[in-house]
Coordinates of C-alpha atoms and ligand atoms in Angstrom, one line a residue:
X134 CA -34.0 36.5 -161.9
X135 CA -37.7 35.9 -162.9
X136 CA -37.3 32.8 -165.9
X137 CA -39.3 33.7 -168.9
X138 CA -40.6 29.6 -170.5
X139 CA -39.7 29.0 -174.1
X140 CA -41.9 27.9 -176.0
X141 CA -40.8 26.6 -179.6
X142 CA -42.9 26.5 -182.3
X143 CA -40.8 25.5 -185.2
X144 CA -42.0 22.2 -185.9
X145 CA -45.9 23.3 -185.9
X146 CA -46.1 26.6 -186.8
X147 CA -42.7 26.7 -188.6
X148 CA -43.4 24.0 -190.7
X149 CA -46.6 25.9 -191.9
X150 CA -43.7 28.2 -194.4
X151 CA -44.6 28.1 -197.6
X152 CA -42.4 25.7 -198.8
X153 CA -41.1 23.8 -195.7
X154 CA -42.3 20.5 -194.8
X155 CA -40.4 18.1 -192.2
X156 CA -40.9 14.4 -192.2
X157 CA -40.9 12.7 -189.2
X158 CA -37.2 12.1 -189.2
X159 CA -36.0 15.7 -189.8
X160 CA -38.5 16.4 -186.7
X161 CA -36.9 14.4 -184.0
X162 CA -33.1 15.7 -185.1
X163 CA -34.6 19.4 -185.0
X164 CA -36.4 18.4 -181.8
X165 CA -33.5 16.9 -180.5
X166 CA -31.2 20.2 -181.4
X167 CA -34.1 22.2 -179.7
X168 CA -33.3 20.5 -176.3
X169 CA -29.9 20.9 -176.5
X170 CA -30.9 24.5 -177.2
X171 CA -32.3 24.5 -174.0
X172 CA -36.6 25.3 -175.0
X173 CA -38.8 24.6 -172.2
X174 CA -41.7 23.4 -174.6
X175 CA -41.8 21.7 -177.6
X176 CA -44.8 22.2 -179.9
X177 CA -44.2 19.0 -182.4
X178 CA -47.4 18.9 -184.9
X179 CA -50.6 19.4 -185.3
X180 CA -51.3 15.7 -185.0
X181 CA -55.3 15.3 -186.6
X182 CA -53.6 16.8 -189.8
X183 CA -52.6 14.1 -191.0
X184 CA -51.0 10.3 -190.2
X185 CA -47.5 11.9 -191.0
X186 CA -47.9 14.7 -188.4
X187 CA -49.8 12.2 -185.9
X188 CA -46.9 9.8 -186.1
X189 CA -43.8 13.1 -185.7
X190 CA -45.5 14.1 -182.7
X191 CA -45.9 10.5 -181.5
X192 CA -42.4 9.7 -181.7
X193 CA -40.8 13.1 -180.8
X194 CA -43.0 12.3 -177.5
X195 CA -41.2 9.1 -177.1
X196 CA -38.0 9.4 -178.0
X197 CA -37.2 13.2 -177.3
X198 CA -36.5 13.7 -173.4
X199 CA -36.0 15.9 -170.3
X200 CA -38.3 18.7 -172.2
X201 CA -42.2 19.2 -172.1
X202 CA -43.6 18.2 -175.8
X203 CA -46.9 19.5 -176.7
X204 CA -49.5 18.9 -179.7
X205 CA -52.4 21.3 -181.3
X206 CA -55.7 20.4 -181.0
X207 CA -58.9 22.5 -182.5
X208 CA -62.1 22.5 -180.0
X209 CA -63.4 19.3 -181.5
X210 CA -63.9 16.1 -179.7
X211 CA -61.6 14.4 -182.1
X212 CA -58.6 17.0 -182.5
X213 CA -57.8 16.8 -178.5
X214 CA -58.4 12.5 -178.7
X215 CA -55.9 12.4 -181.3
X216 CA -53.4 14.8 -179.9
X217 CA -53.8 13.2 -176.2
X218 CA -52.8 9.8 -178.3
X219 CA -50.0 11.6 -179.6
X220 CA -48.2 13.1 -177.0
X221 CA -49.4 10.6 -174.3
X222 CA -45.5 8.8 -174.5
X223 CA -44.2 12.0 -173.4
X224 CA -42.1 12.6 -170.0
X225 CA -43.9 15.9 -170.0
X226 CA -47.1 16.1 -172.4
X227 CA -49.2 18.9 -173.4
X228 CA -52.2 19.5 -175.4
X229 CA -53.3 23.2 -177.1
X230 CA -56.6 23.3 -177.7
X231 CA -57.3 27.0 -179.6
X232 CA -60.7 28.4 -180.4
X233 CA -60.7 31.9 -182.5
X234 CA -62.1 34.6 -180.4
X235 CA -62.4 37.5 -183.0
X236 CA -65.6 39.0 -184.5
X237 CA -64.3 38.1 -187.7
X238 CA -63.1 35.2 -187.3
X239 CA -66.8 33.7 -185.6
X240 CA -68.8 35.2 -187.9
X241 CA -67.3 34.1 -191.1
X242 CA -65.1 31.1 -190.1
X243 CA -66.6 29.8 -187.4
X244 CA -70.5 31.2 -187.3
X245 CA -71.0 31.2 -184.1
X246 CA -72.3 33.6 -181.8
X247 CA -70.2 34.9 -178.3
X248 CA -72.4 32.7 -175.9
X249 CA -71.6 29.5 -178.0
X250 CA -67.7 30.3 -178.4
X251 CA -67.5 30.7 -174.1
X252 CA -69.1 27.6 -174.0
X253 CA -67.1 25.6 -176.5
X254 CA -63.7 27.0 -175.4
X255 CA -64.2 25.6 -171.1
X256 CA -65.6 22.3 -172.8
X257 CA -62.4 22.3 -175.1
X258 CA -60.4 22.9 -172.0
X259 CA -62.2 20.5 -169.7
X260 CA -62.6 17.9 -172.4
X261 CA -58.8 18.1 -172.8
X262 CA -57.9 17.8 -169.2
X263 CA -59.6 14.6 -168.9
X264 CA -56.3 13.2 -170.9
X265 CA -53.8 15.6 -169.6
X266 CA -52.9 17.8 -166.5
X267 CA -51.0 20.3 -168.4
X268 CA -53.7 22.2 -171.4
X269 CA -52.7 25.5 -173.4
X270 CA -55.8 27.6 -174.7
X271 CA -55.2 30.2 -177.0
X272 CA -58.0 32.4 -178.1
X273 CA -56.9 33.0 -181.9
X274 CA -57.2 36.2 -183.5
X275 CA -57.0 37.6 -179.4
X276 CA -55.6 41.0 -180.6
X277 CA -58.8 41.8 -182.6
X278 CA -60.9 40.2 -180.3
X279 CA -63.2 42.5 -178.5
X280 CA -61.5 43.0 -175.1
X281 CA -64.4 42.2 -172.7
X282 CA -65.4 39.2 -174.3
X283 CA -61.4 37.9 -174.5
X284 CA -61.5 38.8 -170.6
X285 CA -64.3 36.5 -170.4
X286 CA -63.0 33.7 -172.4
X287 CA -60.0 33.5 -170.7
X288 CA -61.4 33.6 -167.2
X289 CA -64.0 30.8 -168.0
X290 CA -60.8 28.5 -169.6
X291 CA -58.7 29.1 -166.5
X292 CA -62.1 27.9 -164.6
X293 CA -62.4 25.2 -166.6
X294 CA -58.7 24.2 -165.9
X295 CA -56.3 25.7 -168.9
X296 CA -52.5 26.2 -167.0
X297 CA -51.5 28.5 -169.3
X298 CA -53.0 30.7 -171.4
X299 CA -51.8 31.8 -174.6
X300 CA -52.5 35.3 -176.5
X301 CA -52.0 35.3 -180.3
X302 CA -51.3 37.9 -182.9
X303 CA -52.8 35.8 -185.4
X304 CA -52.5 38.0 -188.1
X305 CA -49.2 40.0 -186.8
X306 CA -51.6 42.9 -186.7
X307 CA -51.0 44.6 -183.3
X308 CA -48.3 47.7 -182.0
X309 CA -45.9 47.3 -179.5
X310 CA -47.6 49.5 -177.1
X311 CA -51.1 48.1 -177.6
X312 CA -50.1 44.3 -177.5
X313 CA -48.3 45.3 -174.4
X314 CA -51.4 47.1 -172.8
X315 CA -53.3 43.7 -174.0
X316 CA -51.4 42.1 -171.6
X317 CA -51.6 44.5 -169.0
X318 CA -55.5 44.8 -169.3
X319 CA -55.9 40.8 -169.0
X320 CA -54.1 41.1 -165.5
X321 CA -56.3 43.7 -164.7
X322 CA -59.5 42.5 -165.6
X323 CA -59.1 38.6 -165.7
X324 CA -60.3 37.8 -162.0
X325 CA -58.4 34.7 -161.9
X326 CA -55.4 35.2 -163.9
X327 CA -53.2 34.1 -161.3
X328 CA -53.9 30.7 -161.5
X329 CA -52.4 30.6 -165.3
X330 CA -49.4 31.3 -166.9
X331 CA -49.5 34.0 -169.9
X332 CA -48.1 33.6 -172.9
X333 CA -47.8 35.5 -176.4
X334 CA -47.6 33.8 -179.8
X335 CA -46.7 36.8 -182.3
X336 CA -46.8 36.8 -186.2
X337 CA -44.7 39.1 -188.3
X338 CA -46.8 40.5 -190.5
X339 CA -45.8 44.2 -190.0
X340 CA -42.3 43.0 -189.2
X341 CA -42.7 43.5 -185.2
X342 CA -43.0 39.8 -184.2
X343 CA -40.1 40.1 -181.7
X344 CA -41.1 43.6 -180.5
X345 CA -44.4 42.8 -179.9
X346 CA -43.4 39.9 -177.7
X347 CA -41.2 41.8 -175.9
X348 CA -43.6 44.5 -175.1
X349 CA -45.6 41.3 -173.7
X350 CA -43.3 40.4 -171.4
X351 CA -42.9 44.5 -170.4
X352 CA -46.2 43.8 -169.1
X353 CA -45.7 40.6 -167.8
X354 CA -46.3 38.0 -170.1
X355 CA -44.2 34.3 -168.9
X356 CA -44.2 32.4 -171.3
X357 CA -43.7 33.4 -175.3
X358 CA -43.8 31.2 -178.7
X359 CA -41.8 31.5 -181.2
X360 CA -39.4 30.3 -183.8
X361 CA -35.6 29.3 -185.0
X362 CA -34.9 31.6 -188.1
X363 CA -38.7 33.1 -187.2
X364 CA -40.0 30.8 -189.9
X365 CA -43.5 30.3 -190.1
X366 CA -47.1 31.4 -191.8
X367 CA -46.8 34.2 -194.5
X368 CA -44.0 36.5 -192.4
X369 CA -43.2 34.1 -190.0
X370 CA -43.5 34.0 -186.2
X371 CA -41.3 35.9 -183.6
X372 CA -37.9 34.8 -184.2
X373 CA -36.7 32.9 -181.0
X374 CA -33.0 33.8 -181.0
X375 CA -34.0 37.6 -181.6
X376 CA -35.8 37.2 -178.2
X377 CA -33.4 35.3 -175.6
X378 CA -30.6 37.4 -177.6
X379 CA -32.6 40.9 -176.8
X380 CA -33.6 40.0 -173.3
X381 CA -30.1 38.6 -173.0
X382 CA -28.1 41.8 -174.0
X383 CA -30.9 44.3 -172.5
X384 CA -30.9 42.5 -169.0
X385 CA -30.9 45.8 -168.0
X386 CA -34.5 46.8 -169.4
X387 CA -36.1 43.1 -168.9
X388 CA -34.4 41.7 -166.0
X389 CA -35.3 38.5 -166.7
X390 CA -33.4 35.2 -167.9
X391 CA -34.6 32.3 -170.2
X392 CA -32.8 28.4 -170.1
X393 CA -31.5 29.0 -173.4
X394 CA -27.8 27.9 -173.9
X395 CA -27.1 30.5 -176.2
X396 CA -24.1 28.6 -177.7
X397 CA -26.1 26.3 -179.6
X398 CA -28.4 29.4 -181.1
X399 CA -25.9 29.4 -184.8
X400 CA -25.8 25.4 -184.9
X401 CA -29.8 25.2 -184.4
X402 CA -30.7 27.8 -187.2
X403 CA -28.9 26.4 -190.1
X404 CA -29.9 23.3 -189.0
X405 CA -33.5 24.5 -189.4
X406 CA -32.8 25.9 -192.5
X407 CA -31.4 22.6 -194.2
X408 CA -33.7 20.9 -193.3
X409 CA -36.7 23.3 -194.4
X410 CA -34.7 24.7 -197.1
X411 CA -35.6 28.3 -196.3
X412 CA -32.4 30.0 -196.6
X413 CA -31.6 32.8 -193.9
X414 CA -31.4 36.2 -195.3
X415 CA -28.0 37.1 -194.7
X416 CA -28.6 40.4 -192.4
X417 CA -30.4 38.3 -190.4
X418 CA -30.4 39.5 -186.9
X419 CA -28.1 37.2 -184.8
X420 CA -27.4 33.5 -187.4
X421 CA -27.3 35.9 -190.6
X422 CA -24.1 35.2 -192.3
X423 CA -23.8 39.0 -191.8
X424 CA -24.6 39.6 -188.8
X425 CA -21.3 39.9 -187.4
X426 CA -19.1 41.6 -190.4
X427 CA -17.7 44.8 -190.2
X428 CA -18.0 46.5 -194.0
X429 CA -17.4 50.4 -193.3
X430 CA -13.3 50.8 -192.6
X431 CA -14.4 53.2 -189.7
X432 CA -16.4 50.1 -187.9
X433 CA -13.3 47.9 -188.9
X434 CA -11.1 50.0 -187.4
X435 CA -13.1 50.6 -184.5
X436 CA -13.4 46.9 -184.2
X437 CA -9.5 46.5 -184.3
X438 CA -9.2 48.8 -181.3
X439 CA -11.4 47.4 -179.5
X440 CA -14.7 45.2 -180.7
X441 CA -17.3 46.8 -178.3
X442 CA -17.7 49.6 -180.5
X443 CA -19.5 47.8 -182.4
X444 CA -20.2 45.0 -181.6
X445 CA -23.0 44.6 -178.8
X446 CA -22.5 40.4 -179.0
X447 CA -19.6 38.4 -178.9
X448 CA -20.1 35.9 -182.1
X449 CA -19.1 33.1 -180.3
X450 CA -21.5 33.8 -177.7
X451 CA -24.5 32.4 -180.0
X452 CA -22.2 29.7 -181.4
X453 CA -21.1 31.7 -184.5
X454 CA -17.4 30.2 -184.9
X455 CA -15.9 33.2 -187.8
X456 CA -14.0 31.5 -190.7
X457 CA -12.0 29.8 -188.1
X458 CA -9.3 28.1 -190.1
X459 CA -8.7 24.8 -189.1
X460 CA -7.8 21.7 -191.2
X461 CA -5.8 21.1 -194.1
X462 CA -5.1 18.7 -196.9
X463 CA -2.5 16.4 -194.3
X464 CA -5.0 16.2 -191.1
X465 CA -5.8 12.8 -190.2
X466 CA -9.1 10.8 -189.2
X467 CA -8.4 12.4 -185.7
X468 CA -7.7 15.9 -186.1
X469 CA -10.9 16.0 -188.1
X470 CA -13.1 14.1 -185.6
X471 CA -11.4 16.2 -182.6
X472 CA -13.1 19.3 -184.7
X473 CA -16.3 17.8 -185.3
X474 CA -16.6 17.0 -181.2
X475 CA -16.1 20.6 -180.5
X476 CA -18.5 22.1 -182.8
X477 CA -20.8 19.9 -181.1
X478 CA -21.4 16.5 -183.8
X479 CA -20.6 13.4 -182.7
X480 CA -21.1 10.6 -185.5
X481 CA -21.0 7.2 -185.7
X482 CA -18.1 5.3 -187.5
X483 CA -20.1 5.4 -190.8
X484 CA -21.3 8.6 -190.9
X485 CA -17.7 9.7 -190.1
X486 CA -16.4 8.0 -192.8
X487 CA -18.2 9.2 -195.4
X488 CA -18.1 12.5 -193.4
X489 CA -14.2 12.1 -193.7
X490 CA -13.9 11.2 -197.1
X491 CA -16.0 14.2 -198.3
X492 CA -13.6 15.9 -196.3
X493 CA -10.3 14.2 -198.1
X494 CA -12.0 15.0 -201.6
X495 CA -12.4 18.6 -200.6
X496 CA -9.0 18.9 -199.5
X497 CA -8.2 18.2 -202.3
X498 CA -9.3 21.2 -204.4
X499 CA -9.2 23.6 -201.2
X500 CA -6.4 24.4 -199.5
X501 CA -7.6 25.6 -196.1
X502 CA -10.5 24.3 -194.4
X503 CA -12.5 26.2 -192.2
X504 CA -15.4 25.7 -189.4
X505 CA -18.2 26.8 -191.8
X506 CA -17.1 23.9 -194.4
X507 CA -16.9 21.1 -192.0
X508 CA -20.3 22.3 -191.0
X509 CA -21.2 22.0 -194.8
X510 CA -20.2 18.5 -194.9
X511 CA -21.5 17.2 -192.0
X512 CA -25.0 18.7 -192.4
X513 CA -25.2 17.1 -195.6
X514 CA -24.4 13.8 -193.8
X515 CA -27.0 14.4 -191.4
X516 CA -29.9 15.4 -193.9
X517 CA -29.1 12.3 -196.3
X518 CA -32.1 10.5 -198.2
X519 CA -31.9 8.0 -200.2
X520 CA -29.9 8.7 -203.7
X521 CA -31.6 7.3 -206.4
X522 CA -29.7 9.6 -208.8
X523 CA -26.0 10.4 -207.9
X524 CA -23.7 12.7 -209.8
X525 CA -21.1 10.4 -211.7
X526 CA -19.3 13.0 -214.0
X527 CA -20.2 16.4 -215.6
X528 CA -19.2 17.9 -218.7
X529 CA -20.1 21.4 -219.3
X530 CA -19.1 23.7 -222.7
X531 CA -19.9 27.4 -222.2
X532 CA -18.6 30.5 -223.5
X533 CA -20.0 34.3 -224.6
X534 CA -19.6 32.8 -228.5
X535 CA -21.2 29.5 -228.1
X536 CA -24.4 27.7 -227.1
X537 CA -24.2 26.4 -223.6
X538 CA -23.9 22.4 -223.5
X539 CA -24.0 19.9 -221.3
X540 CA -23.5 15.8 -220.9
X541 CA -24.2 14.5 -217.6
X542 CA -23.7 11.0 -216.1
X543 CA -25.9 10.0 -213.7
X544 CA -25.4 6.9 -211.4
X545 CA -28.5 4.8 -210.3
X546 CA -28.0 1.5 -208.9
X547 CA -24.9 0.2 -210.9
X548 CA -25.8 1.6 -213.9
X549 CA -24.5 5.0 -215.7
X550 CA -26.8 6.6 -217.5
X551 CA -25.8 9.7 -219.6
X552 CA -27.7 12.4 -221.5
X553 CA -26.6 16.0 -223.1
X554 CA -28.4 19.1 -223.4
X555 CA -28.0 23.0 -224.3
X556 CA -29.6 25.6 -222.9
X557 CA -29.6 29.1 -222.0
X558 CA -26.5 28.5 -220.2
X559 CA -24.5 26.3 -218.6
X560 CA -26.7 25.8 -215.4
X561 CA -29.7 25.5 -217.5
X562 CA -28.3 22.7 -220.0
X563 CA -27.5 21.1 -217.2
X564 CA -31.2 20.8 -215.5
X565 CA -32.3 20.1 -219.0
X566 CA -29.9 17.0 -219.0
X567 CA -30.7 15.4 -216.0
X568 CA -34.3 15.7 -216.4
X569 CA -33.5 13.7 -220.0
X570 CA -32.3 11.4 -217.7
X571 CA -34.6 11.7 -214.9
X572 CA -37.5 11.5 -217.0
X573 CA -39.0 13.9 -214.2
X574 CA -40.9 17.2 -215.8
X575 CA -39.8 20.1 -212.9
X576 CA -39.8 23.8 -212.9
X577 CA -37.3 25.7 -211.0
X578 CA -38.8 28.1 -208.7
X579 CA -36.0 29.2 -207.4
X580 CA -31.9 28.8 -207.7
X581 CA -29.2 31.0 -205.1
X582 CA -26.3 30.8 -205.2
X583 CA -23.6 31.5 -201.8
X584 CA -19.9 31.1 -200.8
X585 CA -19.9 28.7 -197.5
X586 CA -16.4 31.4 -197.0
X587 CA -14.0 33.5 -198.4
X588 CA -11.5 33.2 -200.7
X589 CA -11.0 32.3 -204.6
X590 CA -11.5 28.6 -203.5
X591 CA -14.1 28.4 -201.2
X592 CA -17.3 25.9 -201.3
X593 CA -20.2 27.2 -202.9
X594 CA -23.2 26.5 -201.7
X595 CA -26.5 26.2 -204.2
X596 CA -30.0 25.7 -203.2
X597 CA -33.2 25.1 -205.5
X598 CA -36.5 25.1 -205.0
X599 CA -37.8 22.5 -207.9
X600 CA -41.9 21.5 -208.2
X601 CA -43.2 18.6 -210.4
X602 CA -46.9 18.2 -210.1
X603 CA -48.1 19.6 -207.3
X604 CA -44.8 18.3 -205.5
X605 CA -42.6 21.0 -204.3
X606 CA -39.4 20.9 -202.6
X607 CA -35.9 21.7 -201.9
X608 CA -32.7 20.8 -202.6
X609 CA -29.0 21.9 -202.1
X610 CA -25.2 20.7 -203.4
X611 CA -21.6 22.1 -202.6
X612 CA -18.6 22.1 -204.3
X613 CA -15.8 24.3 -205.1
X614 CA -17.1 24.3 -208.8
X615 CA -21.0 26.3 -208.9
X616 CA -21.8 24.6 -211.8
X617 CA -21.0 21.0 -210.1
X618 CA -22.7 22.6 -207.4
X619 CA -25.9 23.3 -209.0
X620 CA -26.0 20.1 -210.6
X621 CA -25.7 18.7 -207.0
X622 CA -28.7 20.7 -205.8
X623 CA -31.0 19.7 -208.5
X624 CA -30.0 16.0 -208.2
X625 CA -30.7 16.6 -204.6
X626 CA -34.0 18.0 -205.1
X627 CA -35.0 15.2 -208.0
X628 CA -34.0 12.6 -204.8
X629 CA -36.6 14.1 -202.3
X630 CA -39.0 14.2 -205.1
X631 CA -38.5 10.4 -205.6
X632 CA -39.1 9.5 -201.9
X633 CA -41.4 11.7 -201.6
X634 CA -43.2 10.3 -203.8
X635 CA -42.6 6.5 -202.4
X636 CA -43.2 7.9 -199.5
X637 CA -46.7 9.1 -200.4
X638 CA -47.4 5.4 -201.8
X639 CA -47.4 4.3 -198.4
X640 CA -50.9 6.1 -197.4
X641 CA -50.4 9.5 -195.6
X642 CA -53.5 11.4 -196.0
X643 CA -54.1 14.6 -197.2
X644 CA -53.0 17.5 -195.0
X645 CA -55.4 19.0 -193.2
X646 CA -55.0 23.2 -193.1
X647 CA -55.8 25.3 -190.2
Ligands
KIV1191 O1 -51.3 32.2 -184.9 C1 -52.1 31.6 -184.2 O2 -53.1 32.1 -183.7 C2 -51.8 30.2 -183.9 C3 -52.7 29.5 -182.9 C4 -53.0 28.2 -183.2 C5 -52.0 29.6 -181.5 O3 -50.9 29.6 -184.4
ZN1192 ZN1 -49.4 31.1 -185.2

């Protein structure tokens, strides 16, 4: 079966979400994930951006293996040097050199006429192949580009040496049926188009990210970018497990396959949400947390009978365990390390132990443990930063008949330092009171609030969205008490915001945006 390429776009285009941003760290164990995922191409950064990006890319080139890794480049002299330094270590490097294409895009953004565009898009592409065999070019804007003149770019870039080229929906504009007869009129009219391979990079603007891509490949598009979760500018890009999950289940329409070990699809997208802190919607297709529950009594008795009635993928398929009950308050070291191994984690002796003693104090308070909570509790092992500010105790007063109040004790270093505060209720008092203690003016753009599973005992899960300054970022907490919980994710947050900010006293220049 013809193999459609993979080409993940998470840590570059995904990381432009409003909101996310992934230090270098959080790329290589997303980038790591991916390959276990199975993507063909890894686009890690946008490397001129800034030193932080240059140096993700630079070390997911070197330390991430067995999978091609690839860096953006504008048509500029210095874009493609830097991104050829990047992605130089790299088993496999690419570089992606992009160059918009659209009337309104060279007229207002880039002024340039047609004749100087052609030209600067071979040089981009002949410039970059002086550093490395394998080159991307993607006209931006293509699907408001002026057909003949795409036609014409593209054929001068394959001259000039581009392997594959790449046709955006910059602006998530296009229909189905016209991105697919995009394609189809490029293989028509490009003269050469044999000697590339052609790829579609969809935005979601109108929602039709996925369909749009799949149309592509209709039409015979190889290769398609795209997302875990579909995270990325404004909508988002084309979600990735959407599209090995449709071709997968419609092999009958496509009849083609991807490398994707579908397994690892539910691990990979909650990883990618902790660490960007963009939660997924839970009717998400395929990782929702919904995605797989049967509400109406006619589906659940249909389901009983027998589960293809409704149910066009297995959940366990893409990795999705259920509420899989599994430990208890007596399992030892073992028992809980055996689990881990099969849902795929395998720590080292001090991450388990802290890993296991999480586990010990949950046990405590919650009498069955399922998948979905060891999952919790390692992930928040994984994603650790520093803790300048740990939760030592929590004292809340609350009530319909009295003013919410709050006293909180705060660790940092070996000292405990303790504040109180009211507020609108107990959540809020409790913000109020750590930033007493904090010292740290932030405003709370955001709180949520989910069960990790069911039951009267079951973890919550909170996650914030806290900005001080122009900093903004993320933070989330568990426990089986929301109100510990939320105090958790704020603390959480008011960490990131601390190294963050050490961070940034170590020079790492501005961004740069595209
Ligand atoms: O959406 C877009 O056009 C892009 C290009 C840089 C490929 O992300
Ligand atoms: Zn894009």
């Amino acid at each position: 079966m013809k193999k459609i390429i993979i080409f993940d776009t998470t840590l570059r285009d995904g990381e432009q979400s409003p909101g996310a941003s992934l230090d270098t760290d959080s790329k290589i164990k997303i980038a790591r994930q991916l390959t276990k995922l199975g993507v063909n191409i890894i686009e890690a950064g946008f490397p001129i951006a800034s030193k932080g990006d240059f140096n993700a890319v630079y070390k997911v080139a070197s330390l991430v293996k067995g999978v091609s890794i690839c860096g953006l480049a504008r048509s500029m002299k210095s874009d493609i040097e830097v991104c050829a330094e990047a992605v130089k270590p790299a088993r496999y490097p690419r570089i992606h050199v992009f160059l918009a294409t659209s009337k309104i895009h060279m007229q207002y953004k880039l002024k340039k006429a047609e004749s100087e565009i052609l030209k600067l898009a071979a040089w981009a592409v002949k410039y970059a192949r002086n550093f490395c065999d394998d080159v991307e070019f993607s006209p931006e804007d293509a699907s408001r580009s002026d057909r003949d003149f795409l036609c014409k770019v593209i054929e001068s870039v394959i001259k000039a040496g581009a392997k594959t080229v790449n046709i955006p929906d910059t602006v998530g504009y296009a229909i189905p049926v016209e991105f697919g007869e995009l394609i189809k009129t490029i293989k028509i009219k490009v003269p050469n188009i044999d000697k590339a391979i052609i790829s579609v990079h969809c935005h979601n603007d109108l929602g039709l990210g996925v369909s749009n891509s799949l149309s592509a490949i209709e039409n015979g598009a190889e290769q398609v970018e795209c997302t875990i979760n579909g995270i990325g500018e404004r909508a988002g890009n084309a979600s990735l497990e959407e599209i090995v999950m449709a071709l997968e289940t419609r092999k009958d329409i496509f009849g083609v396959a991807t490398s994707i070990n579908k397994k690892e699809l539910y691990k990979t997208s909650r990883l990618v949400s902790k660490l960007t802190g963009i939660v997924v919607q839970p009717n998400k297709a395929i990782v929702g947390q919904n995605a797989f529950s049967h509400e109406a009594g006619i589906h659940q008795d249909g389901v009983l009978k027998k589960r293809s009635t409704y149910e066009i993928i297995k959940p366990q398929d893409v990795g999705f365990g259920g509420t899989r009950l599994v430990l208890g308050k007596h399992s030892g070291r073992h028992a809980f390390n055996d689990r881990l191994i099969k849902l795929g984690f395998e720590l080292d002796e001090n991450e388990l132990s802290k890993a296991f003693e999480r586990f010990k104090t949950l046990s405590d308070k919650k009498k069955e443990i399922f998948d979905e909570d060891l999952l919790s509790i390692v992930e928040d092992e994984i994603v650790s930063i520093p803790e300048t500010y740990r939760l030592e105790d929590l004292n809340i007063v609350s009530g319909n008949k009295v003013i919410p109040k709050a006293t909180i004790g705060l660790k940092k270093d070996t000292r405990v330092l303790r504040k109180s505060s009211s507020g609108d209720g107990p959540v809020d008092a409790c913000y109020k009171a750590i930033d007493a203690i904090t010292g740290l003016k932030c405003k709370l753009l955001d709180y949520s609030l989910k069960s990790i599973t069911g039951g009267k005992d079951a973890l919550g899960e909170v996650s914030v969205r806290i900005k001080s300054n122009k900093d903004e970022v993320f933070g989330r907490g568990t426990s089986t008490d929301i109100i510990e919980a939320s105090a958790k994710a704020y603390i959480n947050a008011v960490n990131k915001l601390i190294f963050n900010h050490l961070r940034k006293a170590k020079p790492e220049s501005e961004k740069l945006k595209l």
